[in-house]
Coordinates of C-alpha atoms and ligand atoms in Angstrom, one line a residue:
K1 CA 59.6 47.7 -89.5
L2 CA 59.1 44.2 -90.7
G3 CA 55.4 43.3 -92.4
L4 CA 54.1 40.4 -92.7
I5 CA 54.6 40.0 -96.3
G6 CA 58.2 41.6 -95.8
T7 CA 59.1 38.4 -93.3
I8 CA 57.5 36.1 -95.5
G9 CA 59.6 36.9 -98.2
I10 CA 62.4 37.0 -96.2
F11 CA 61.5 33.3 -95.7
L12 CA 61.7 32.4 -99.0
F13 CA 64.6 33.8 -99.5
L14 CA 66.0 31.8 -96.8
L15 CA 64.2 28.4 -98.6
L16 CA 65.8 29.8 -101.7
N17 CA 69.5 30.5 -101.0
N18 CA 70.7 27.1 -101.4
A19 CA 70.2 27.4 -105.3
L20 CA 73.4 29.7 -104.6
S21 CA 76.4 29.9 -107.5
P22 CA 79.8 29.7 -105.6
A23 CA 81.3 32.9 -105.3
K24 CA 82.8 34.0 -108.6
S25 CA 84.4 37.4 -109.5
T26 CA 82.4 39.8 -112.1
D27 CA 85.9 39.4 -114.2
E28 CA 85.4 35.6 -114.0
I29 CA 82.0 35.4 -115.1
K30 CA 83.0 37.9 -117.7
A31 CA 86.1 35.9 -118.5
E32 CA 83.9 32.5 -119.0
A33 CA 81.5 34.2 -121.2
R34 CA 84.5 35.0 -123.4
I35 CA 85.5 31.2 -123.5
Q36 CA 82.2 30.0 -124.0
S37 CA 81.9 32.0 -127.2
K38 CA 84.9 31.4 -128.6
G39 CA 83.9 27.9 -128.6
D40 CA 80.5 28.4 -130.1
T41 CA 82.2 30.5 -133.1
E42 CA 84.5 28.0 -134.0
I43 CA 81.5 25.2 -134.1
E44 CA 79.3 27.5 -135.7
K45 CA 82.2 28.7 -138.3
A46 CA 82.6 24.2 -139.1
Q47 CA 79.0 23.8 -139.0
E48 CA 78.3 26.9 -141.3
K49 CA 80.9 25.8 -144.2
Q50 CA 79.1 22.2 -144.0
I51 CA 75.9 23.6 -145.1
A52 CA 77.3 25.9 -147.4
D53 CA 78.8 22.8 -149.2
L54 CA 75.7 20.8 -149.2
E55 CA 74.0 24.2 -150.4
T56 CA 76.1 24.8 -153.1
T57 CA 76.9 21.2 -154.3
A58 CA 73.7 18.8 -154.0
E59 CA 71.3 18.3 -156.6
R60 CA 67.9 19.9 -156.1
I61 CA 64.4 18.8 -158.0
D62 CA 60.9 19.7 -158.7
W63 CA 59.2 17.5 -156.2
H64 CA 55.5 18.7 -157.1
D65 CA 53.2 15.9 -158.3
H66 CA 51.9 17.9 -160.7
D67 CA 49.4 15.1 -161.9
A68 CA 47.8 15.3 -158.6
I69 CA 47.4 18.3 -158.2
T70 CA 45.4 18.7 -161.7
R71 CA 43.3 15.9 -160.4
D72 CA 42.7 17.7 -157.5
L73 CA 41.8 20.9 -158.9
N74 CA 38.9 19.6 -161.1
R75 CA 37.1 18.0 -158.2
E76 CA 33.7 19.2 -157.3
G77 CA 31.0 18.9 -154.2
L78 CA 31.4 20.0 -150.6
G79 CA 33.9 21.6 -149.4
E80 CA 36.6 20.5 -152.2
Q81 CA 39.1 23.6 -153.2
G82 CA 38.2 24.2 -149.3
K83 CA 35.4 26.0 -149.8
K84 CA 33.1 27.1 -146.8
A85 CA 30.4 24.1 -146.8
Y86 CA 27.5 24.0 -144.9
L87 CA 24.6 21.5 -144.1
E88 CA 21.2 21.1 -146.5
D89 CA 18.1 18.9 -144.5
H90 CA 19.6 17.5 -141.9
D91 CA 19.1 16.8 -138.0
R92 CA 20.1 20.6 -136.1
D93 CA 20.0 19.0 -132.8
R94 CA 22.5 16.4 -133.4
E95 CA 24.4 18.6 -135.5
K96 CA 24.6 20.8 -132.4
L97 CA 25.3 18.1 -130.0
M98 CA 28.7 16.8 -132.3
Y99 CA 29.6 20.3 -132.7
R100 CA 29.4 20.5 -128.5
Q101 CA 31.4 17.2 -128.2
N102 CA 34.7 18.3 -130.3
G103 CA 34.9 22.1 -130.9
F104 CA 34.0 21.7 -134.5
N105 CA 31.5 21.2 -136.9
A106 CA 31.9 17.0 -136.9
M107 CA 28.9 16.5 -138.7
L108 CA 29.5 18.4 -141.4
S109 CA 33.1 16.8 -141.4
D110 CA 31.4 13.4 -141.4
A111 CA 29.6 15.2 -145.2
I112 CA 32.9 16.3 -147.1
S113 CA 35.2 13.5 -148.6
V114 CA 38.3 12.6 -146.5
N115 CA 40.2 13.4 -149.7
R116 CA 38.9 16.5 -150.4
S117 CA 41.3 18.6 -152.2
V118 CA 42.2 22.0 -150.5
P119 CA 43.2 26.0 -152.3
D120 CA 46.9 26.1 -153.3
I121 CA 47.6 29.4 -151.0
R122 CA 51.4 28.9 -150.9
Y123 CA 53.5 32.3 -151.8
E124 CA 54.2 32.0 -155.8
G125 CA 58.0 31.7 -155.1
C126 CA 57.6 28.1 -153.2
K127 CA 55.5 26.9 -156.5
H128 CA 58.7 26.9 -158.8
Q129 CA 60.8 26.3 -155.6
K130 CA 63.4 22.8 -156.1
Y131 CA 64.6 21.2 -153.1
L132 CA 67.1 18.5 -152.8
K133 CA 67.0 15.4 -154.2
K134 CA 68.0 13.4 -151.9
L135 CA 66.0 13.5 -149.1
P136 CA 65.6 11.4 -145.2
K137 CA 62.5 9.4 -144.8
A138 CA 59.6 10.4 -142.2
S139 CA 57.7 8.8 -139.6
I140 CA 54.5 10.4 -139.3
I141 CA 53.1 10.4 -135.5
F142 CA 49.3 11.6 -135.0
I143 CA 48.4 11.4 -131.7
F144 CA 44.4 11.6 -130.5
Y145 CA 41.9 11.2 -127.5
D146 CA 39.1 11.2 -128.6
E147 CA 39.1 12.3 -132.5
H148 CA 36.3 12.5 -134.5
P149 CA 36.9 9.9 -137.4
S150 CA 36.2 11.6 -140.3
V151 CA 38.8 14.1 -139.3
L152 CA 41.2 11.9 -138.2
Y153 CA 40.8 9.9 -141.6
R154 CA 41.4 13.0 -143.3
S155 CA 44.2 14.3 -141.4
I156 CA 46.0 10.5 -143.1
Y157 CA 44.3 10.8 -146.5
S158 CA 45.9 14.4 -146.7
V159 CA 49.3 12.8 -146.0
L160 CA 48.9 10.5 -148.6
N161 CA 47.6 11.8 -151.4
R162 CA 50.3 14.8 -151.4
S163 CA 53.8 13.2 -150.3
P164 CA 56.0 11.4 -152.1
Q165 CA 55.3 8.1 -151.1
H166 CA 59.2 7.3 -151.0
L167 CA 59.9 9.6 -148.4
L168 CA 57.1 8.2 -145.9
E169 CA 59.0 5.6 -143.5
E170 CA 55.0 5.0 -142.2
I171 CA 52.2 6.4 -140.2
I172 CA 52.1 6.1 -136.9
L173 CA 48.4 6.8 -134.5
V174 CA 48.9 6.8 -131.0
D175 CA 45.6 6.7 -129.2
D176 CA 45.8 8.1 -126.1
F177 CA 43.6 5.6 -124.7
S178 CA 40.8 6.9 -126.0
D179 CA 37.1 6.3 -124.4
R180 CA 35.1 6.4 -127.7
D181 CA 34.4 3.4 -129.2
S182 CA 34.1 4.3 -132.8
L183 CA 38.4 4.5 -132.9
K184 CA 38.2 1.2 -131.3
Q185 CA 37.8 -1.5 -133.6
P186 CA 36.0 0.2 -136.2
L187 CA 39.2 2.4 -136.6
D188 CA 41.2 -1.3 -136.8
D189 CA 38.9 -2.5 -139.8
Y190 CA 39.1 1.3 -141.7
I191 CA 43.2 1.2 -142.0
A192 CA 43.1 -2.5 -142.2
A193 CA 40.4 -1.7 -145.2
N194 CA 42.3 1.3 -146.7
F195 CA 45.8 1.7 -145.7
D196 CA 49.0 -0.6 -145.8
I197 CA 51.5 1.7 -143.9
V198 CA 50.4 3.2 -140.9
K199 CA 50.2 1.2 -137.7
V200 CA 48.4 2.1 -134.4
V201 CA 49.8 2.5 -131.0
R202 CA 47.3 2.0 -128.0
L203 CA 48.1 3.7 -124.8
E204 CA 47.0 1.6 -122.0
K205 CA 46.2 4.7 -119.7
R206 CA 45.7 8.0 -120.7
T207 CA 49.4 9.6 -120.9
G208 CA 48.5 13.3 -122.4
L209 CA 49.9 14.5 -125.8
I210 CA 53.5 14.6 -124.3
G211 CA 54.0 10.7 -123.8
A212 CA 51.7 9.9 -126.7
R213 CA 54.5 11.2 -129.2
M214 CA 56.7 9.8 -127.0
A215 CA 55.1 6.9 -127.9
G216 CA 55.0 7.2 -131.1
A217 CA 58.4 8.2 -131.6
R218 CA 60.0 5.2 -129.8
V219 CA 58.3 2.8 -132.3
A220 CA 59.3 5.1 -135.1
K221 CA 62.1 4.4 -137.7
G222 CA 62.0 6.8 -139.8
E223 CA 65.6 9.6 -140.0
V224 CA 63.0 12.3 -139.4
L225 CA 60.2 12.5 -136.9
I226 CA 57.1 14.7 -137.9
F227 CA 54.6 14.9 -135.7
F228 CA 51.0 16.2 -136.2
D229 CA 47.6 16.8 -134.3
S230 CA 45.0 14.3 -135.2
H231 CA 43.0 17.6 -136.8
I232 CA 45.0 18.8 -139.9
E233 CA 45.4 18.5 -143.7
T234 CA 48.2 19.1 -145.3
N235 CA 48.9 21.2 -148.3
Y236 CA 50.6 20.4 -152.2
N237 CA 54.7 19.7 -151.7
W238 CA 54.2 20.2 -147.4
L239 CA 56.9 17.4 -147.0
P240 CA 60.3 18.7 -149.2
P241 CA 60.5 21.9 -147.6
L242 CA 59.8 20.2 -144.1
L243 CA 62.8 17.9 -144.9
E244 CA 65.3 20.1 -146.8
P245 CA 66.3 22.2 -143.8
I246 CA 67.0 18.6 -141.3
A247 CA 69.1 16.8 -144.0
I248 CA 71.2 20.2 -144.2
N249 CA 71.6 20.4 -140.9
P250 CA 70.8 17.7 -138.5
K251 CA 69.9 20.1 -135.4
A252 CA 67.3 21.6 -136.8
S253 CA 63.7 21.4 -136.5
V254 CA 61.0 22.9 -138.6
C255 CA 57.4 23.9 -138.7
P256 CA 55.6 24.2 -141.5
F257 CA 53.0 27.2 -142.2
I258 CA 49.6 26.5 -140.0
D259 CA 46.9 27.4 -141.7
V260 CA 43.0 27.3 -140.6
V261 CA 40.0 24.8 -141.3
S262 CA 37.5 26.7 -139.5
H263 CA 35.8 25.1 -137.4
S264 CA 32.2 25.7 -138.2
D265 CA 32.1 25.9 -142.2
F266 CA 35.6 23.5 -142.5
E267 CA 36.8 26.4 -145.0
Y268 CA 40.5 26.5 -145.3
R269 CA 42.5 29.6 -145.3
A270 CA 45.6 31.3 -144.1
Q271 CA 45.9 32.4 -140.6
D272 CA 48.3 35.2 -141.4
E273 CA 51.5 36.1 -143.3
G274 CA 54.0 34.6 -141.0
A275 CA 55.6 35.5 -138.2
R276 CA 58.2 34.4 -135.1
G277 CA 56.8 31.9 -132.6
A278 CA 57.1 33.5 -128.9
F279 CA 55.7 33.4 -125.2
D280 CA 54.6 35.7 -122.5
W281 CA 55.2 35.7 -119.0
Q282 CA 52.0 34.1 -118.7
F283 CA 53.4 31.1 -121.3
Y284 CA 50.5 32.0 -123.4
Y285 CA 51.9 31.0 -127.2
K286 CA 52.3 34.5 -128.8
R287 CA 53.8 35.7 -132.0
L288 CA 56.9 38.1 -133.1
P289 CA 57.2 39.8 -136.0
L290 CA 59.2 38.8 -139.3
L291 CA 62.7 40.4 -139.3
P292 CA 63.6 42.4 -142.4
E293 CA 66.0 39.8 -143.8
D294 CA 63.3 37.5 -143.6
L295 CA 60.8 39.0 -145.8
L296 CA 63.7 39.8 -148.4
D297 CA 62.8 35.7 -150.3
R298 CA 59.4 34.3 -148.7
A299 CA 59.8 31.2 -150.1
K300 CA 63.1 30.9 -147.6
P301 CA 62.8 29.1 -143.7
F302 CA 63.0 32.0 -141.0
K303 CA 64.8 31.5 -137.7
S304 CA 61.5 31.3 -134.9
P305 CA 62.2 31.1 -131.7
I306 CA 59.3 29.0 -130.1
M307 CA 57.4 26.4 -131.9
A308 CA 53.5 26.5 -132.3
G309 CA 53.8 22.7 -130.6
G310 CA 51.1 20.5 -132.3
L311 CA 53.2 20.8 -136.4
F312 CA 56.7 20.1 -136.8
A313 CA 59.6 18.0 -138.2
I314 CA 62.6 16.8 -136.2
G315 CA 66.0 14.9 -136.4
T316 CA 65.4 11.7 -134.8
D317 CA 68.6 11.5 -133.6
F318 CA 68.5 14.9 -132.6
F319 CA 65.2 14.8 -131.1
W320 CA 66.6 11.5 -128.8
Q321 CA 69.9 13.4 -128.0
L322 CA 67.4 16.1 -126.2
G323 CA 65.9 13.0 -124.6
G324 CA 63.0 13.5 -126.3
Y325 CA 60.5 15.6 -123.9
D326 CA 60.5 15.8 -120.6
E327 CA 57.9 12.9 -119.3
G328 CA 57.2 14.4 -116.2
L329 CA 54.9 16.9 -118.7
D330 CA 51.6 15.7 -118.2
I331 CA 48.5 15.6 -120.2
W332 CA 48.5 18.8 -122.2
G333 CA 50.9 22.6 -122.6
G334 CA 54.5 23.7 -121.7
E335 CA 56.0 20.9 -124.2
Q336 CA 56.2 23.5 -127.0
Y337 CA 58.8 25.8 -124.6
E338 CA 60.4 22.6 -123.3
L339 CA 61.5 21.8 -127.1
S340 CA 61.8 24.9 -128.3
F341 CA 64.1 26.0 -125.5
K342 CA 65.8 23.2 -125.6
I343 CA 66.3 22.5 -129.4
W344 CA 68.0 26.3 -129.3
M345 CA 69.8 26.2 -126.3
C346 CA 71.4 23.0 -126.8
G347 CA 72.8 23.5 -130.1
G348 CA 69.7 23.3 -132.8
E349 CA 67.8 25.9 -134.8
L350 CA 64.0 25.9 -135.1
L351 CA 62.7 26.8 -138.9
D352 CA 59.6 28.0 -140.1
A353 CA 59.2 26.8 -144.1
P354 CA 56.7 29.1 -145.9
C355 CA 56.3 26.7 -148.4
S356 CA 55.2 24.0 -146.7
R357 CA 51.7 24.5 -145.2
V358 CA 49.5 22.6 -142.9
A359 CA 46.1 22.9 -141.7
H360 CA 45.0 22.7 -138.2
I361 CA 41.4 22.7 -137.0
Y362 CA 41.5 25.4 -134.0
R363 CA 38.1 24.2 -131.7
G364 CA 35.5 26.4 -131.2
P365 CA 33.4 26.4 -128.0
M366 CA 32.8 23.2 -126.5
D367 CA 31.4 21.0 -123.6
S368 CA 34.1 21.4 -121.3
R369 CA 35.8 17.5 -121.1
K370 CA 36.4 15.7 -118.2
N371 CA 39.7 16.9 -115.9
P372 CA 41.7 13.5 -116.2
R373 CA 43.9 14.4 -113.1
N374 CA 42.0 16.4 -111.1
T375 CA 45.2 19.0 -110.7
D376 CA 46.4 22.1 -112.3
Y377 CA 48.5 19.9 -114.7
V378 CA 49.3 23.1 -117.2
H379 CA 51.1 25.1 -114.1
K380 CA 52.9 22.0 -113.3
N381 CA 54.4 21.4 -116.5
Y382 CA 55.2 25.3 -116.8
K383 CA 57.1 25.2 -113.6
R384 CA 58.9 22.2 -114.8
V385 CA 60.2 24.3 -117.8
A386 CA 60.4 27.2 -115.8
E387 CA 62.4 25.2 -113.4
V388 CA 65.1 23.5 -116.0
W389 CA 65.6 26.0 -118.5
M390 CA 65.0 29.2 -118.0
D391 CA 67.4 29.8 -115.1
E392 CA 66.6 33.3 -113.3
Y393 CA 64.1 34.0 -116.2
K394 CA 61.4 31.9 -114.2
E395 CA 61.1 34.6 -111.8
Y396 CA 59.2 36.9 -114.2
L397 CA 57.0 34.0 -114.7
Y398 CA 56.6 33.6 -111.1
A399 CA 56.3 37.0 -110.4
H400 CA 52.7 37.4 -113.1
D401 CA 51.0 34.9 -111.2
E402 CA 51.9 35.7 -107.9
G403 CA 51.8 33.0 -105.5
L404 CA 50.6 30.7 -107.8
Y405 CA 53.4 28.8 -108.4
E406 CA 54.8 28.6 -104.9
T407 CA 51.6 26.2 -103.7
I408 CA 52.5 23.6 -107.0
D409 CA 55.5 21.2 -106.9
A410 CA 57.4 20.4 -109.9
G411 CA 58.5 17.1 -109.1
D412 CA 61.7 15.6 -109.7
I413 CA 63.5 17.3 -112.4
S414 CA 66.8 16.1 -112.1
K415 CA 66.9 13.6 -114.9
Q416 CA 66.3 16.8 -117.1
V417 CA 68.8 18.8 -115.4
A418 CA 71.9 16.3 -116.1
L419 CA 70.4 16.7 -119.4
R420 CA 71.3 20.1 -119.9
K421 CA 74.3 19.6 -117.9
Q422 CA 75.8 17.1 -120.2
N423 CA 74.3 18.2 -123.8
K424 CA 76.1 21.8 -122.8
C425 CA 73.2 23.6 -123.3
K426 CA 74.1 27.3 -123.6
S427 CA 71.7 29.6 -121.0
F428 CA 68.4 31.5 -121.2
K429 CA 70.0 34.5 -121.1
W430 CA 71.7 33.7 -124.3
F431 CA 68.4 32.3 -125.9
M432 CA 67.2 35.5 -125.0
Q433 CA 69.7 38.0 -125.8
N434 CA 70.4 35.5 -129.6
V435 CA 66.9 34.3 -130.4
A436 CA 63.9 35.9 -128.8
F437 CA 66.1 39.3 -128.3
D438 CA 63.0 41.6 -129.1
L439 CA 60.6 39.4 -127.0
T440 CA 60.7 41.7 -123.8
K441 CA 59.9 45.1 -125.9
V442 CA 56.7 43.3 -127.5
Y443 CA 55.9 41.4 -124.1
P444 CA 57.6 43.2 -121.1
P445 CA 58.5 41.0 -118.0
V446 CA 57.2 42.4 -114.4
E447 CA 59.7 42.6 -112.4
P448 CA 59.6 40.4 -109.5
P449 CA 59.4 42.9 -106.1
D450 CA 62.4 43.6 -103.9
Y451 CA 62.6 41.9 -100.4
A452 CA 63.6 44.9 -98.8
F453 CA 64.1 48.5 -99.5
G454 CA 64.9 51.7 -97.5
T455 CA 67.7 52.8 -95.2
L456 CA 70.7 50.6 -94.1
Q457 CA 70.8 52.1 -90.5
S458 CA 73.7 50.9 -88.5
L459 CA 72.5 49.7 -84.9
A460 CA 75.9 50.6 -83.4
N461 CA 75.0 54.0 -84.4
E462 CA 71.6 54.8 -85.5
R463 CA 72.3 58.0 -87.0
L464 CA 74.8 56.7 -89.4
C465 CA 73.6 54.9 -92.7
V466 CA 75.2 53.3 -95.8
D467 CA 75.9 55.7 -98.5
T468 CA 77.0 55.9 -101.8
L469 CA 79.2 59.1 -100.6
N470 CA 79.0 59.8 -104.3
V471 CA 82.0 58.1 -105.1
G472 CA 80.6 56.3 -108.3
L473 CA 81.7 52.5 -109.9
H474 CA 84.3 50.7 -108.6
N475 CA 85.0 52.3 -105.1
P476 CA 83.5 51.5 -101.6
V477 CA 80.7 53.0 -100.2
G478 CA 80.8 54.5 -96.2
L479 CA 79.1 55.6 -93.5
Y480 CA 77.3 59.0 -94.1
P481 CA 74.6 60.7 -91.8
C482 CA 71.1 59.3 -92.0
A483 CA 68.7 61.6 -94.1
E484 CA 65.7 62.4 -91.7
N485 CA 62.8 61.0 -93.4
H486 CA 63.7 57.0 -93.0
K487 CA 60.5 56.7 -95.3
R488 CA 61.8 58.4 -98.4
P489 CA 65.7 57.8 -98.4
Q490 CA 68.0 60.3 -100.6
K491 CA 69.0 58.4 -103.6
N492 CA 72.9 57.3 -101.8
Q493 CA 70.9 56.2 -99.1
N494 CA 68.0 54.1 -100.7
W495 CA 69.2 50.6 -101.1
A496 CA 67.0 47.6 -102.4
L497 CA 67.2 43.5 -101.5
S498 CA 66.4 42.7 -105.3
W499 CA 65.0 39.2 -106.7
H500 CA 68.3 38.9 -107.8
R501 CA 69.5 38.6 -104.7
D502 CA 71.5 41.5 -104.6
L503 CA 71.6 44.7 -103.1
R504 CA 71.3 47.5 -105.3
L505 CA 70.9 51.5 -105.4
R506 CA 67.2 51.5 -106.3
N507 CA 68.3 52.8 -109.5
H508 CA 68.8 48.6 -110.3
K509 CA 71.5 49.5 -111.9
E510 CA 74.8 49.8 -109.2
C511 CA 75.2 46.9 -106.4
L512 CA 77.5 46.2 -103.2
D513 CA 80.2 44.0 -104.6
V514 CA 82.7 42.3 -102.3
A515 CA 85.6 40.7 -104.3
E516 CA 88.0 40.5 -101.1
S517 CA 87.9 37.9 -98.8
G518 CA 90.1 38.6 -96.2
P519 CA 89.6 40.9 -92.9
N520 CA 88.4 44.6 -93.3
A521 CA 87.4 43.6 -97.4
K522 CA 85.6 46.5 -98.4
A523 CA 82.1 47.0 -100.3
K524 CA 82.0 48.4 -103.7
L525 CA 79.7 49.6 -106.0
W526 CA 79.8 47.6 -109.6
E527 CA 77.3 47.1 -112.1
C528 CA 75.2 44.8 -111.1
H529 CA 75.1 41.3 -113.3
G530 CA 72.3 39.6 -111.2
Q531 CA 74.8 36.3 -111.0
G532 CA 75.2 36.2 -107.6
G533 CA 78.8 35.1 -106.6
N534 CA 80.4 38.6 -105.3
Q535 CA 76.8 40.3 -105.4
F536 CA 75.0 37.7 -102.9
W537 CA 73.8 38.9 -99.7
F538 CA 71.5 38.1 -97.8
Y539 CA 69.4 40.0 -95.0
E540 CA 68.9 37.9 -91.5
E541 CA 65.9 39.1 -90.0
N542 CA 66.1 38.3 -86.8
S543 CA 69.6 38.8 -85.7
K544 CA 69.8 41.7 -88.2
M545 CA 72.6 40.9 -89.8
V546 CA 73.6 41.6 -93.3
K547 CA 75.2 38.6 -94.8
H548 CA 77.4 38.1 -98.4
G549 CA 78.1 35.2 -100.2
S550 CA 77.7 31.7 -100.7
N551 CA 78.9 30.3 -97.6
L552 CA 76.9 33.4 -95.9
D553 CA 79.6 33.6 -92.6
R554 CA 80.3 37.1 -94.0
C555 CA 78.7 39.9 -93.0
L556 CA 78.5 44.0 -93.3
E557 CA 80.0 45.9 -90.6
A558 CA 80.1 49.7 -89.2
D559 CA 84.0 51.0 -88.4
L560 CA 82.2 54.1 -86.9
S561 CA 85.5 55.9 -85.9
S562 CA 86.4 55.9 -90.0
H563 CA 83.0 55.6 -91.4
K564 CA 84.1 53.0 -93.4
V565 CA 82.2 49.8 -93.7
Y566 CA 83.7 46.6 -94.2
V567 CA 82.6 42.7 -94.4
N568 CA 84.1 40.1 -92.0
K569 CA 83.4 37.2 -90.2
C570 CA 80.0 37.2 -89.0
D571 CA 79.7 37.6 -85.0
E572 CA 77.0 37.5 -83.3
L573 CA 77.9 39.7 -80.7
K574 CA 78.9 42.4 -83.1
D575 CA 76.8 45.4 -82.6
S576 CA 78.9 46.8 -85.6
M577 CA 77.3 43.7 -87.8
K578 CA 73.6 44.8 -87.0
W579 CA 71.4 47.0 -89.4
Q580 CA 68.1 48.1 -89.9
F581 CA 67.0 48.2 -93.2
G582 CA 64.7 50.4 -93.8
F583 CA 61.7 48.6 -94.5
V584 CA 61.7 45.1 -96.0
N585 CA 58.7 44.5 -98.8
S586 CA 55.4 45.2 -97.3
S587 CA 53.8 47.6 -99.9
Ligands
LIG1 C1 48.2 23.3 -129.4 C2 49.4 22.4 -130.2 C3 49.3 21.5 -129.3 C4 50.4 21.3 -128.3 C5 49.7 22.4 -127.4 C6 50.1 22.8 -126.0 C7 49.5 23.3 -132.3 C8 48.1 23.2 -133.6 N1 48.4 22.4 -131.5 O1 47.2 23.1 -128.9 O2 49.7 19.9 -130.5 O3 51.6 21.9 -128.0 O4 49.0 23.4 -127.7 O5 50.1 21.4 -125.1 O6 50.0 24.2 -132.5 N2 45.4 15.0 -126.9 C9 46.1 13.5 -126.6 N3 46.2 13.6 -125.4 C10 45.5 14.2 -124.7 C11 45.1 15.7 -125.2 C12 45.2 15.6 -126.4 O7 46.4 12.4 -127.2 O8 45.4 14.1 -123.4 C13 45.5 15.0 -128.6 C14 45.0 15.4 -129.3 O9 43.7 14.6 -129.7 C15 45.7 16.3 -130.8 C16 46.5 16.9 -129.5 O10 47.2 15.8 -128.6 O11 45.7 15.7 -131.4 C17 46.5 18.1 -129.4 O12 46.0 18.3 -128.2 P1 44.8 19.8 -128.9 O13 44.7 19.6 -130.4 O14 43.6 19.9 -127.9 O15 45.8 20.9 -128.5 P2 46.0 22.6 -129.2 O16 45.9 22.6 -130.8 O17 44.6 23.3 -128.8
LIG2 MN1 45.3 20.6 -131.9

């Protein structure tokens, strides 16, 4: 019998099935994969050669500003050298209020120099590392909404004080329509009085961090874009290690090591010894352990599947080739996945550069700010990213928060889908197998439930069920007397209509596959490939027909005399095409 949930499952199934791929044989799918990987290796070989040439021939220099480092070492005062800082004799109520408004001790920030020194906590190897003499110029883009001014100014000064001037094209501040008056005229005045390479872009309405970064990128003139949150402090010699991998490979995007500025006492400290970026299936940002090869030389950049999001460098041309961010992503969230997926899937690479360190203030407890949208924009963002980039893996995300994503409209994603096609980006499966290959081991996905499972009982003769007949892989299945107890089918008769939209044995490895297209086509047991095509099945609950293939005009049929099972043109009047599915997902 069909339970209510089963009915809903089948209904959804109907809704979703127009996303079908045309019927493909297992061999065709394999052949395509071979062609694709051949093309890739040729391009990759050419790229590798180019990279090797550059790495061996180009001149490298010591980019350290040793004078500035020495000057900083002599600085004394509150919070200098990134030490823990405390306020004495002050208005504690006001301190608390400012803390709650910002999520960090803003009053303490006001008492610490905007030019303060930081501790050089880089690996020893970094302190002697040389980088290419010829490096591209960067535009630094700070985006902010209601940032506390002294924190923003310290972010800017840290960049100015610790970067080779001729590598800075400009510093761009993007004001995401802040409410605070302190960020209006007073900010303009401060900039006019203190900086000459800082520009401000003011947005006319609240757009969110994605739109703000795009607005900054649109006016940027540098060959490289560097995006920063508005509450950071760079460490010594942070810029050359971020730029060099991009000079070598224009499709590299590079993240610094993210250190921590404490929200309570403004201490500057390391977060950890480095890790690769990842996510879990609720899209929480997670980390994966470094690989053995990453540990050989701690000063060398290593590959990372996913960026944290807020702090990274990317070649301007590559950024625009990727279409920048999807501007349908609103306010906050998910953009780090979108960009990381497309960097990897569309021919680039994402690196973490341990010798480039930038600290970020992770907010502490604060008063919640009012929702600028009154909608769940975070999950809408996630759904857009999943729909465009994650292929069949999106179901893991949706399965994790059951029911949530069904109610969310991702909006128009046609531009992003076209972009993915135009750039001939690889599949998400490729990403999971080649880049984030250890992710599912550390963060196991939840399998979405089967739509239906149990025996497939012929309604032309209720004593007969579809059975593997123990024939093994690549052989046709047939009919066999049903096991007495339909509620606990024996393993040869226990089928599942899985979320991959295939009919698999409940061992979840072998699927019913129909490669022939003429009359009396055989249904054979084949390894499940999860790609639809010859393994696409659909159970139509009303007519009791088990339909096959993308046109849904071919149906599973029992041949009662020979005990064989075929696929033929659907005919509603034939009892031999009617099946009772043991039970449809109601548990
Ligand atoms: C992290 C990232 C952040 C972003 C976010 C996911 C780091 C260190 N930070 O959250 O960059 O990837 O995850 O979306 O990796 N902002 C606006 N308009 C808004 C909201 C925020 O301009 O409507 C600015 C904000 O002032 C800040 C930046 O966007 O400069 C990031 O926001 P956040 O600091 O609140 O995000 P965070 O660090 O919690
Ligand atoms: Mn932040």
